[in-house]
Every structure is written in structure tokens, then in C-alpha cells.
Amino acid sequence: QKGGYAHFMLKEIFEQPDVIHRATHAVSEETLPSSLRDAKSITVVACGSSYHAGMIFRYLLEPACGIPVRLELGSEYKYTPVPFSDVIIGISQSGETADTLAAIRKGICNNVRTVAITNVLNSSITRSAQDTILMHAGPEISVAASKSFLAQVGVLMQIVNLLSGRQCIDILDHARYAIEQVLLTDLTDAVDICSSADHLFYVGRGVFYPVMMEGALKMKEISYIHAEAYAAGELKHGPFALLSPETPVIAICSPGQAYEVMLGNMKEMKARGTPIIAFGLENDTDVRDIADVVIPIPEVHPWIQVLTSTVLLQLLAYHTANRLDREIDMPRNLAKSVTVE
Ligand code: F6R
């Protein structure tokens, strides 16, 4: 049942403080599959939101461990040459996505070790892969992934911890409190802008690029607004031609190595009359001077920023879709499990 929430999706978004706690404890030193512990190279295969989780994993694992991560869309993997990594991770919340299952089977046929990360015990992927890590998000009713996506990211962050020997588990333990805090954010001004737009751009750099891809996917699937995510540096290579007062941009400008360059990018967009919704620290006057609306983000470790920004983007999509009176839990043309190629 919806437990007093207007939609299952909102209920599931609000479950995330507990979900992240369970997901980050879903795998430990003792239960980490040996194929991952020994891997010198990893291929991740997934679709949709799960692919975005895989992309976040690549941004975090490669600098932490120096292990190269090849990332493939499930639907394209069959067209690539024989896998060359030591292990294939298939990420699928439902455990039933045909393309991701096919990738796991291709790995097995080529003697590559396989690991499934899924939310569903006894799903098809758990029966195909040699090892399974369950993410313990709990049942997800809403077609659009919210808590299952965050749980995937939580599990993958914990894998980075275990493989790098950096015990950031205490950092992840703070995630639930930071998420509780952002769940209370008032997004009315940002929703005003988004709900009257036909097109939205989402931009970020580094690990925040896949976070924005996920935010844009959520917006398009439940609000039906065309939303496109770009690595911020790519806008100049074409999409800049589309910027106008009618194409709001949602940008993430969190402290870190990409901060200055993101500020510069936002100024360039502003010069085209583009309304800017920026994710930035509450007391950041530079962001406030450029942006039309600032969505405040807490001052926390970058991994926690990934999680809290994801939650804020889910809420932005949810409230925009709700304003437009969309059928949020069952968007048109979509299904929870995609069992055909
Ligand atoms: C988006 C969404 C889809 C799924 C995709 C893969 O909100 O839910 O993009 O992420 O269909 O599904 P799984 O993870 O079940 O393989």
C-alpha cells in the first residue's frame, strides 16, 4: 500500500534513507565474490537506469583501484567482440532484462566469470550468473526506478570500498542522514520552470554526468518532457545551438575539481538567456549570482553528493510530473521488466 503517499514512487523515494543503509551493508569482505576480488579488469553490462549506476561505478572504481572498467549497454553487447575482461557484472533491478541476461550468458559461454547485482531473489539473472549480490531495496512498485537505482549505487560504492581497501563505510553510514535532509527540500521554484518547458538540458561533469543522465531519464519517463543529459563540456560541440530562454538547463555545481569550469559553463549558458536551475551549496554566492534557481545541496563527501543529488533529481521529476497530472506510477508505454530484446 501507498502508506499515505499520493504515489508509490513518492513512497519509494522516501524509503531511501533505509534503503541506502541496507544496500551498503549488502556485501562485505566475507561475501564479496572472489571473481571480483581477483579481477584485473571488469566489464559492466546493464540497461537504462542500471546502466547509469554502472557508469557511476566506473567513475569511482578506476581512480580508486586502477582496474579498467568497460561499460556496455545490454542491447549492444551482443554486437561487440568476445569479452576480454576477467569478470562481467550484470546490473538489473528486476533480474529479468533480456539483454542483460544475454550478456551474462555470453560471458559464461566465453569462460568469463559473472556476477549479478539485482533486487529480486530467484530472478532469472540469479540463476544464470555464478555469483549474485542482492541489493535489498525491497519491492519497487513504481515502474520508474528510484530506490532500486540508489541501492545499486550503494552496492557498487561498497564494492569500490572493498576493492580499494579504503574503508569508506563510515562515510556511507552518513548517507541516510544526508538523504533524510534533502527529502525535505522545497523544489517549487524549480518545478515552476520545468513544468512549463518542452525541453530540458541536464549537465554535469565527472561522476555527476551519469547522475544527470539518470535525472534526465526520470524526468522524461514520468513527466513526458524531453530531457537530455550532456557532459557539460560537450554542450559547446553542438547542443549550444539549441540554448534559448525556452530551454532551461539543470546544472550541478558541487565543490570539487570541476567546480570552476562548471561555473564558467553556466556563465556561457546564461549569456544565451537560458534559465538555469543549479544544484549548489546553500552559501555559494557565485552559483547564486548566475542561477535563476538554486537547489541547495548539503556540504558532504562527494560520494554522498552523488546520492543526495540523485534523490533531489528524483523529487524534481516527481513533482514536475505531478504538477502536469501524469500517471506517475505507470508511465505510458513502459513496463517494469523488459523481457524481450
Ligand atoms: C528507468 C528504468 C529502466 C530500467 C531498465 C533496466 O526508471 O526503470 O530504465 O532501469 O529497464 O531494468 P533492470 O534494472 O530491471 O534491468
Short mmCIF file of N, CA, C and O in Angstrom, two decimals, residues 123-210:
data_model
loop_
_atom_site.label_atom_id
_atom_site.label_comp_id
_atom_site.label_asym_id
_atom_site.label_seq_id
_atom_site.Cartn_x
_atom_site.Cartn_y
_atom_site.Cartn_z
N SER A 123 15.43 -14.39 -9.33
CA SER A 123 15.11 -13.89 -10.67
C SER A 123 16.01 -14.62 -11.68
O SER A 123 16.97 -15.30 -11.30
N SER A 124 15.71 -14.45 -12.96
CA SER A 124 16.45 -15.20 -13.99
C SER A 124 17.95 -14.93 -13.92
O SER A 124 18.76 -15.84 -14.10
N ILE A 125 18.33 -13.70 -13.64
CA ILE A 125 19.76 -13.38 -13.65
C ILE A 125 20.49 -14.12 -12.52
O ILE A 125 21.64 -14.53 -12.69
N THR A 126 19.81 -14.33 -11.41
CA THR A 126 20.47 -15.03 -10.29
C THR A 126 20.70 -16.50 -10.66
O THR A 126 21.61 -17.12 -10.14
N ARG A 127 19.86 -17.02 -11.55
CA ARG A 127 20.02 -18.43 -11.94
C ARG A 127 21.09 -18.58 -13.03
O ARG A 127 21.62 -19.66 -13.22
N SER A 128 21.39 -17.48 -13.72
CA SER A 128 22.39 -17.57 -14.80
C SER A 128 23.79 -17.24 -14.30
O SER A 128 24.75 -17.91 -14.65
N ALA A 129 23.91 -16.20 -13.49
CA ALA A 129 25.25 -15.74 -13.09
C ALA A 129 25.84 -16.67 -12.03
O ALA A 129 25.11 -17.31 -11.27
N GLN A 130 27.16 -16.72 -11.98
CA GLN A 130 27.81 -17.60 -10.99
C GLN A 130 27.63 -17.06 -9.57
O GLN A 130 27.48 -17.82 -8.62
N ASP A 131 27.69 -15.75 -9.42
CA ASP A 131 27.51 -15.14 -8.09
C ASP A 131 26.46 -14.04 -8.17
O ASP A 131 26.29 -13.41 -9.22
N THR A 132 25.79 -13.83 -7.05
CA THR A 132 24.76 -12.79 -7.00
C THR A 132 24.97 -11.92 -5.77
O THR A 132 25.29 -12.44 -4.69
N ILE A 133 24.79 -10.62 -5.96
CA ILE A 133 24.73 -9.72 -4.80
C ILE A 133 23.32 -9.12 -4.82
O ILE A 133 22.93 -8.46 -5.79
N LEU A 134 22.57 -9.37 -3.77
CA LEU A 134 21.21 -8.80 -3.68
C LEU A 134 21.31 -7.44 -3.02
O LEU A 134 22.03 -7.26 -2.03
N MET A 135 20.56 -6.46 -3.57
CA MET A 135 20.75 -5.10 -3.05
C MET A 135 19.75 -4.70 -1.96
O MET A 135 19.88 -3.63 -1.39
N HIS A 136 18.76 -5.52 -1.71
CA HIS A 136 17.85 -5.32 -0.57
C HIS A 136 17.14 -3.96 -0.57
O HIS A 136 17.01 -3.32 0.48
N ALA A 137 16.68 -3.53 -1.75
CA ALA A 137 15.92 -2.28 -1.80
C ALA A 137 14.48 -2.50 -1.35
O ALA A 137 13.77 -1.55 -1.04
N GLY A 138 14.03 -3.74 -1.33
CA GLY A 138 12.61 -4.02 -1.07
C GLY A 138 11.83 -3.89 -2.36
O GLY A 138 12.33 -3.33 -3.34
N PRO A 139 10.59 -4.43 -2.40
CA PRO A 139 9.83 -4.41 -3.65
C PRO A 139 9.59 -2.98 -4.15
O PRO A 139 9.31 -2.09 -3.35
N GLU A 140 9.74 -2.81 -5.46
CA GLU A 140 9.52 -1.48 -6.06
C GLU A 140 8.32 -1.59 -6.99
O GLU A 140 8.37 -2.32 -7.98
N ILE A 141 7.27 -0.84 -6.68
CA ILE A 141 6.02 -0.93 -7.45
C ILE A 141 6.04 0.05 -8.63
O ILE A 141 5.62 -0.28 -9.73
N SER A 142 6.51 1.25 -8.36
CA SER A 142 6.55 2.26 -9.43
C SER A 142 7.40 1.74 -10.59
O SER A 142 8.46 1.14 -10.37
N VAL A 143 6.92 1.95 -11.81
CA VAL A 143 7.68 1.48 -12.98
C VAL A 143 9.05 2.16 -13.04
O VAL A 143 10.07 1.52 -13.31
N ALA A 144 9.07 3.46 -12.80
CA ALA A 144 10.36 4.17 -12.84
C ALA A 144 11.20 3.76 -11.62
O ALA A 144 10.72 3.77 -10.49
N ALA A 145 12.44 3.42 -11.88
CA ALA A 145 13.33 3.02 -10.79
C ALA A 145 13.71 4.23 -9.95
O ALA A 145 14.11 5.27 -10.48
N SER A 146 13.55 4.13 -8.64
CA SER A 146 14.09 5.19 -7.76
C SER A 146 14.95 4.51 -6.70
O SER A 146 16.17 4.50 -6.80
N LYS A 147 14.30 3.86 -5.73
CA LYS A 147 15.10 3.27 -4.65
C LYS A 147 15.97 2.13 -5.16
O LYS A 147 17.04 1.88 -4.61
N SER A 148 15.55 1.46 -6.22
CA SER A 148 16.40 0.36 -6.72
C SER A 148 17.66 0.92 -7.35
O SER A 148 18.74 0.34 -7.25
N PHE A 149 17.53 2.09 -8.00
CA PHE A 149 18.73 2.72 -8.57
C PHE A 149 19.69 3.13 -7.45
O PHE A 149 20.89 2.85 -7.51
N LEU A 150 19.15 3.78 -6.43
CA LEU A 150 20.03 4.23 -5.33
C LEU A 150 20.69 3.03 -4.65
O LEU A 150 21.86 3.10 -4.26
N ALA A 151 19.95 1.95 -4.54
CA ALA A 151 20.52 0.74 -3.92
C ALA A 151 21.64 0.18 -4.79
O ALA A 151 22.67 -0.27 -4.27
N GLN A 152 21.46 0.20 -6.10
CA GLN A 152 22.54 -0.27 -6.98
C GLN A 152 23.81 0.55 -6.74
O GLN A 152 24.91 0.01 -6.61
N VAL A 153 23.61 1.87 -6.69
CA VAL A 153 24.78 2.74 -6.49
C VAL A 153 25.42 2.45 -5.13
O VAL A 153 26.64 2.39 -5.00
N GLY A 154 24.58 2.22 -4.12
CA GLY A 154 25.10 1.91 -2.78
C GLY A 154 25.93 0.63 -2.78
O GLY A 154 27.03 0.59 -2.23
N VAL A 155 25.41 -0.41 -3.43
CA VAL A 155 26.15 -1.68 -3.51
C VAL A 155 27.48 -1.46 -4.25
O VAL A 155 28.54 -1.92 -3.83
N LEU A 156 27.41 -0.74 -5.35
CA LEU A 156 28.62 -0.54 -6.17
C LEU A 156 29.65 0.31 -5.42
O LEU A 156 30.85 0.05 -5.52
N MET A 157 29.18 1.30 -4.65
CA MET A 157 30.12 2.09 -3.84
C MET A 157 30.81 1.19 -2.82
O MET A 157 32.00 1.32 -2.56
N GLN A 158 30.03 0.29 -2.25
CA GLN A 158 30.62 -0.62 -1.26
C GLN A 158 31.64 -1.55 -1.92
O GLN A 158 32.68 -1.85 -1.33
N ILE A 159 31.37 -1.96 -3.16
CA ILE A 159 32.35 -2.80 -3.87
C ILE A 159 33.65 -2.00 -4.09
O ILE A 159 34.75 -2.52 -3.92
N VAL A 160 33.51 -0.73 -4.44
CA VAL A 160 34.71 0.11 -4.60
C VAL A 160 35.48 0.16 -3.27
O VAL A 160 36.70 0.01 -3.23
N ASN A 161 34.76 0.34 -2.18
CA ASN A 161 35.40 0.33 -0.85
C ASN A 161 36.19 -0.94 -0.63
O ASN A 161 37.34 -0.89 -0.19
N LEU A 162 35.56 -2.06 -0.91
CA LEU A 162 36.18 -3.35 -0.60
C LEU A 162 37.38 -3.61 -1.51
O LEU A 162 38.41 -4.11 -1.07
N LEU A 163 37.26 -3.23 -2.79
CA LEU A 163 38.36 -3.50 -3.72
C LEU A 163 39.53 -2.54 -3.51
O LEU A 163 40.68 -2.87 -3.78
N SER A 164 39.23 -1.36 -3.02
CA SER A 164 40.30 -0.36 -2.87
C SER A 164 40.94 -0.44 -1.49
O SER A 164 41.94 0.21 -1.23
N GLY A 165 40.29 -1.22 -0.58
CA GLY A 165 40.83 -1.29 0.78
C GLY A 165 40.60 0.00 1.56
O GLY A 165 41.07 0.17 2.67
N ARG A 166 39.89 0.94 0.95
CA ARG A 166 39.60 2.20 1.65
C ARG A 166 38.29 2.00 2.36
O ARG A 166 37.23 1.95 1.75
N GLN A 167 38.30 1.93 3.62
CA GLN A 167 37.05 1.64 4.33
C GLN A 167 36.22 2.90 4.48
O GLN A 167 36.25 3.57 5.50
N CYS A 168 35.51 3.25 3.42
CA CYS A 168 34.64 4.43 3.44
C CYS A 168 33.27 4.07 3.97
O CYS A 168 32.32 4.83 3.80
N ILE A 169 33.16 2.93 4.61
CA ILE A 169 31.85 2.51 5.07
C ILE A 169 31.28 3.52 6.05
O ILE A 169 30.08 3.77 6.07
N ASP A 170 32.15 4.18 6.84
CA ASP A 170 31.61 5.19 7.79
C ASP A 170 31.02 6.36 7.00
O ASP A 170 30.04 6.94 7.39
N ILE A 171 31.69 6.66 5.86
CA ILE A 171 31.15 7.76 5.05
C ILE A 171 29.76 7.37 4.56
O ILE A 171 28.82 8.15 4.64
N LEU A 172 29.65 6.14 4.08
CA LEU A 172 28.35 5.71 3.58
C LEU A 172 27.31 5.66 4.70
O LEU A 172 26.13 5.85 4.46
N ASP A 173 27.78 5.42 5.92
CA ASP A 173 26.83 5.41 7.03
C ASP A 173 26.19 6.77 7.27
O ASP A 173 25.14 6.88 7.89
N HIS A 174 26.86 7.83 6.78
CA HIS A 174 26.25 9.16 6.92
C HIS A 174 25.20 9.42 5.86
O HIS A 174 24.46 10.39 5.94
N ALA A 175 25.17 8.56 4.84
CA ALA A 175 24.30 8.82 3.69
C ALA A 175 22.84 8.93 4.12
O ALA A 175 22.12 9.81 3.66
N ARG A 176 22.43 8.05 5.03
CA ARG A 176 20.99 8.05 5.36
C ARG A 176 20.55 9.40 5.95
O ARG A 176 19.47 9.88 5.65
N TYR A 177 21.45 10.02 6.73
CA TYR A 177 21.07 11.30 7.35
C TYR A 177 21.03 12.40 6.31
O TYR A 177 20.14 13.26 6.32
N ALA A 178 22.01 12.38 5.40
CA ALA A 178 22.04 13.40 4.35
C ALA A 178 20.80 13.26 3.45
O ALA A 178 20.20 14.25 3.03
N ILE A 179 20.41 12.02 3.18
CA ILE A 179 19.24 11.80 2.32
C ILE A 179 17.97 12.26 3.04
O ILE A 179 17.11 12.94 2.46
N GLU A 180 17.89 11.96 4.34
CA GLU A 180 16.72 12.44 5.11
C GLU A 180 16.59 13.96 5.00
O GLU A 180 15.51 14.50 4.85
N GLN A 181 17.75 14.61 5.04
CA GLN A 181 17.75 16.08 4.99
C GLN A 181 17.24 16.58 3.63
O GLN A 181 16.38 17.46 3.58
N VAL A 182 17.74 16.01 2.52
CA VAL A 182 17.33 16.55 1.21
C VAL A 182 15.89 16.19 0.85
O VAL A 182 15.27 16.87 0.03
N LEU A 183 15.35 15.17 1.48
CA LEU A 183 13.95 14.81 1.20
C LEU A 183 13.00 15.96 1.55
O LEU A 183 11.87 16.02 1.07
N LEU A 184 13.47 16.87 2.41
CA LEU A 184 12.60 17.96 2.87
C LEU A 184 12.73 19.22 2.00
O LEU A 184 12.10 20.25 2.28
N THR A 185 13.55 19.16 0.94
CA THR A 185 13.83 20.35 0.13
C THR A 185 12.57 20.86 -0.59
O THR A 185 11.82 20.07 -1.17
N ASP A 186 12.40 22.17 -0.56
CA ASP A 186 11.28 22.78 -1.28
C ASP A 186 11.72 23.05 -2.73
O ASP A 186 12.62 23.84 -2.97
N LEU A 187 11.09 22.37 -3.68
CA LEU A 187 11.52 22.48 -5.08
C LEU A 187 10.54 23.29 -5.92
O LEU A 187 10.60 23.26 -7.15
N THR A 188 9.65 24.04 -5.27
CA THR A 188 8.55 24.71 -6.00
C THR A 188 9.06 25.58 -7.15
O THR A 188 8.53 25.51 -8.27
N ASP A 189 10.10 26.38 -6.90
CA ASP A 189 10.57 27.30 -7.96
C ASP A 189 11.13 26.53 -9.15
O ASP A 189 10.90 26.90 -10.30
N ALA A 190 11.87 25.46 -8.86
CA ALA A 190 12.44 24.65 -9.96
C ALA A 190 11.31 23.95 -10.72
O ALA A 190 11.35 23.86 -11.96
N VAL A 191 10.31 23.48 -10.01
CA VAL A 191 9.18 22.80 -10.66
C VAL A 191 8.41 23.78 -11.54
O VAL A 191 7.96 23.43 -12.64
N ASP A 192 8.29 25.03 -11.10
CA ASP A 192 7.62 26.06 -11.93
C ASP A 192 8.30 26.15 -13.29
O ASP A 192 7.64 26.18 -14.33
N ILE A 193 9.62 26.18 -13.28
CA ILE A 193 10.37 26.31 -14.55
C ILE A 193 10.23 25.02 -15.37
O ILE A 193 9.90 25.07 -16.56
N CYS A 194 10.46 23.89 -14.75
CA CYS A 194 10.47 22.62 -15.52
C CYS A 194 9.10 22.31 -16.10
O CYS A 194 8.99 21.86 -17.26
N SER A 195 8.05 22.54 -15.33
CA SER A 195 6.73 22.10 -15.79
C SER A 195 6.21 22.96 -16.93
O SER A 195 5.27 22.57 -17.62
N SER A 196 6.82 24.13 -17.17
CA SER A 196 6.36 24.92 -18.31
C SER A 196 7.32 24.81 -19.50
O SER A 196 7.18 25.55 -20.47
N ALA A 197 8.28 23.90 -19.43
CA ALA A 197 9.24 23.75 -20.54
C ALA A 197 8.88 22.54 -21.40
O ALA A 197 8.29 21.57 -20.92
N ASP A 198 9.27 22.61 -22.69
CA ASP A 198 9.11 21.45 -23.57
C ASP A 198 10.42 20.66 -23.65
O ASP A 198 10.42 19.48 -24.02
N HIS A 199 11.52 21.35 -23.39
CA HIS A 199 12.84 20.71 -23.48
C HIS A 199 13.68 21.14 -22.28
O HIS A 199 13.65 22.30 -21.88
N LEU A 200 14.43 20.18 -21.75
CA LEU A 200 15.33 20.49 -20.63
C LEU A 200 16.69 19.87 -20.92
O LEU A 200 16.76 18.76 -21.44
N PHE A 201 17.74 20.60 -20.56
CA PHE A 201 19.09 20.01 -20.60
C PHE A 201 19.57 19.78 -19.18
O PHE A 201 19.34 20.61 -18.30
N TYR A 202 20.23 18.65 -18.99
CA TYR A 202 20.84 18.34 -17.69
C TYR A 202 22.34 18.25 -17.93
O TYR A 202 22.78 17.50 -18.82
N VAL A 203 23.13 18.99 -17.16
CA VAL A 203 24.58 18.92 -17.37
C VAL A 203 25.34 18.72 -16.07
O VAL A 203 24.97 19.23 -15.02
N GLY A 204 26.42 17.96 -16.18
CA GLY A 204 27.32 17.74 -15.04
C GLY A 204 28.65 17.26 -15.58
O GLY A 204 28.79 17.00 -16.78
N ARG A 205 29.61 17.17 -14.71
CA ARG A 205 30.94 16.67 -15.10
C ARG A 205 31.36 15.53 -14.18
O ARG A 205 30.92 15.45 -13.04
N GLY A 206 32.26 14.70 -14.68
CA GLY A 206 32.77 13.59 -13.88
C GLY A 206 31.62 12.69 -13.45
O GLY A 206 30.68 12.44 -14.21
N VAL A 207 31.69 12.25 -12.20
CA VAL A 207 30.69 11.30 -11.73
C VAL A 207 29.27 11.91 -11.74
O VAL A 207 28.27 11.17 -11.76
N PHE A 208 29.20 13.24 -11.81
CA PHE A 208 27.87 13.86 -11.84
C PHE A 208 27.24 13.84 -13.24
O PHE A 208 26.06 14.14 -13.39
N TYR A 209 28.02 13.46 -14.23
CA TYR A 209 27.44 13.29 -15.57
C TYR A 209 26.42 12.14 -15.57
O TYR A 209 25.26 12.34 -15.93
N PRO A 210 26.80 10.91 -15.13
CA PRO A 210 25.76 9.87 -15.08
C PRO A 210 24.64 10.18 -14.09
O PRO A 210 23.50 9.75 -14.31
#
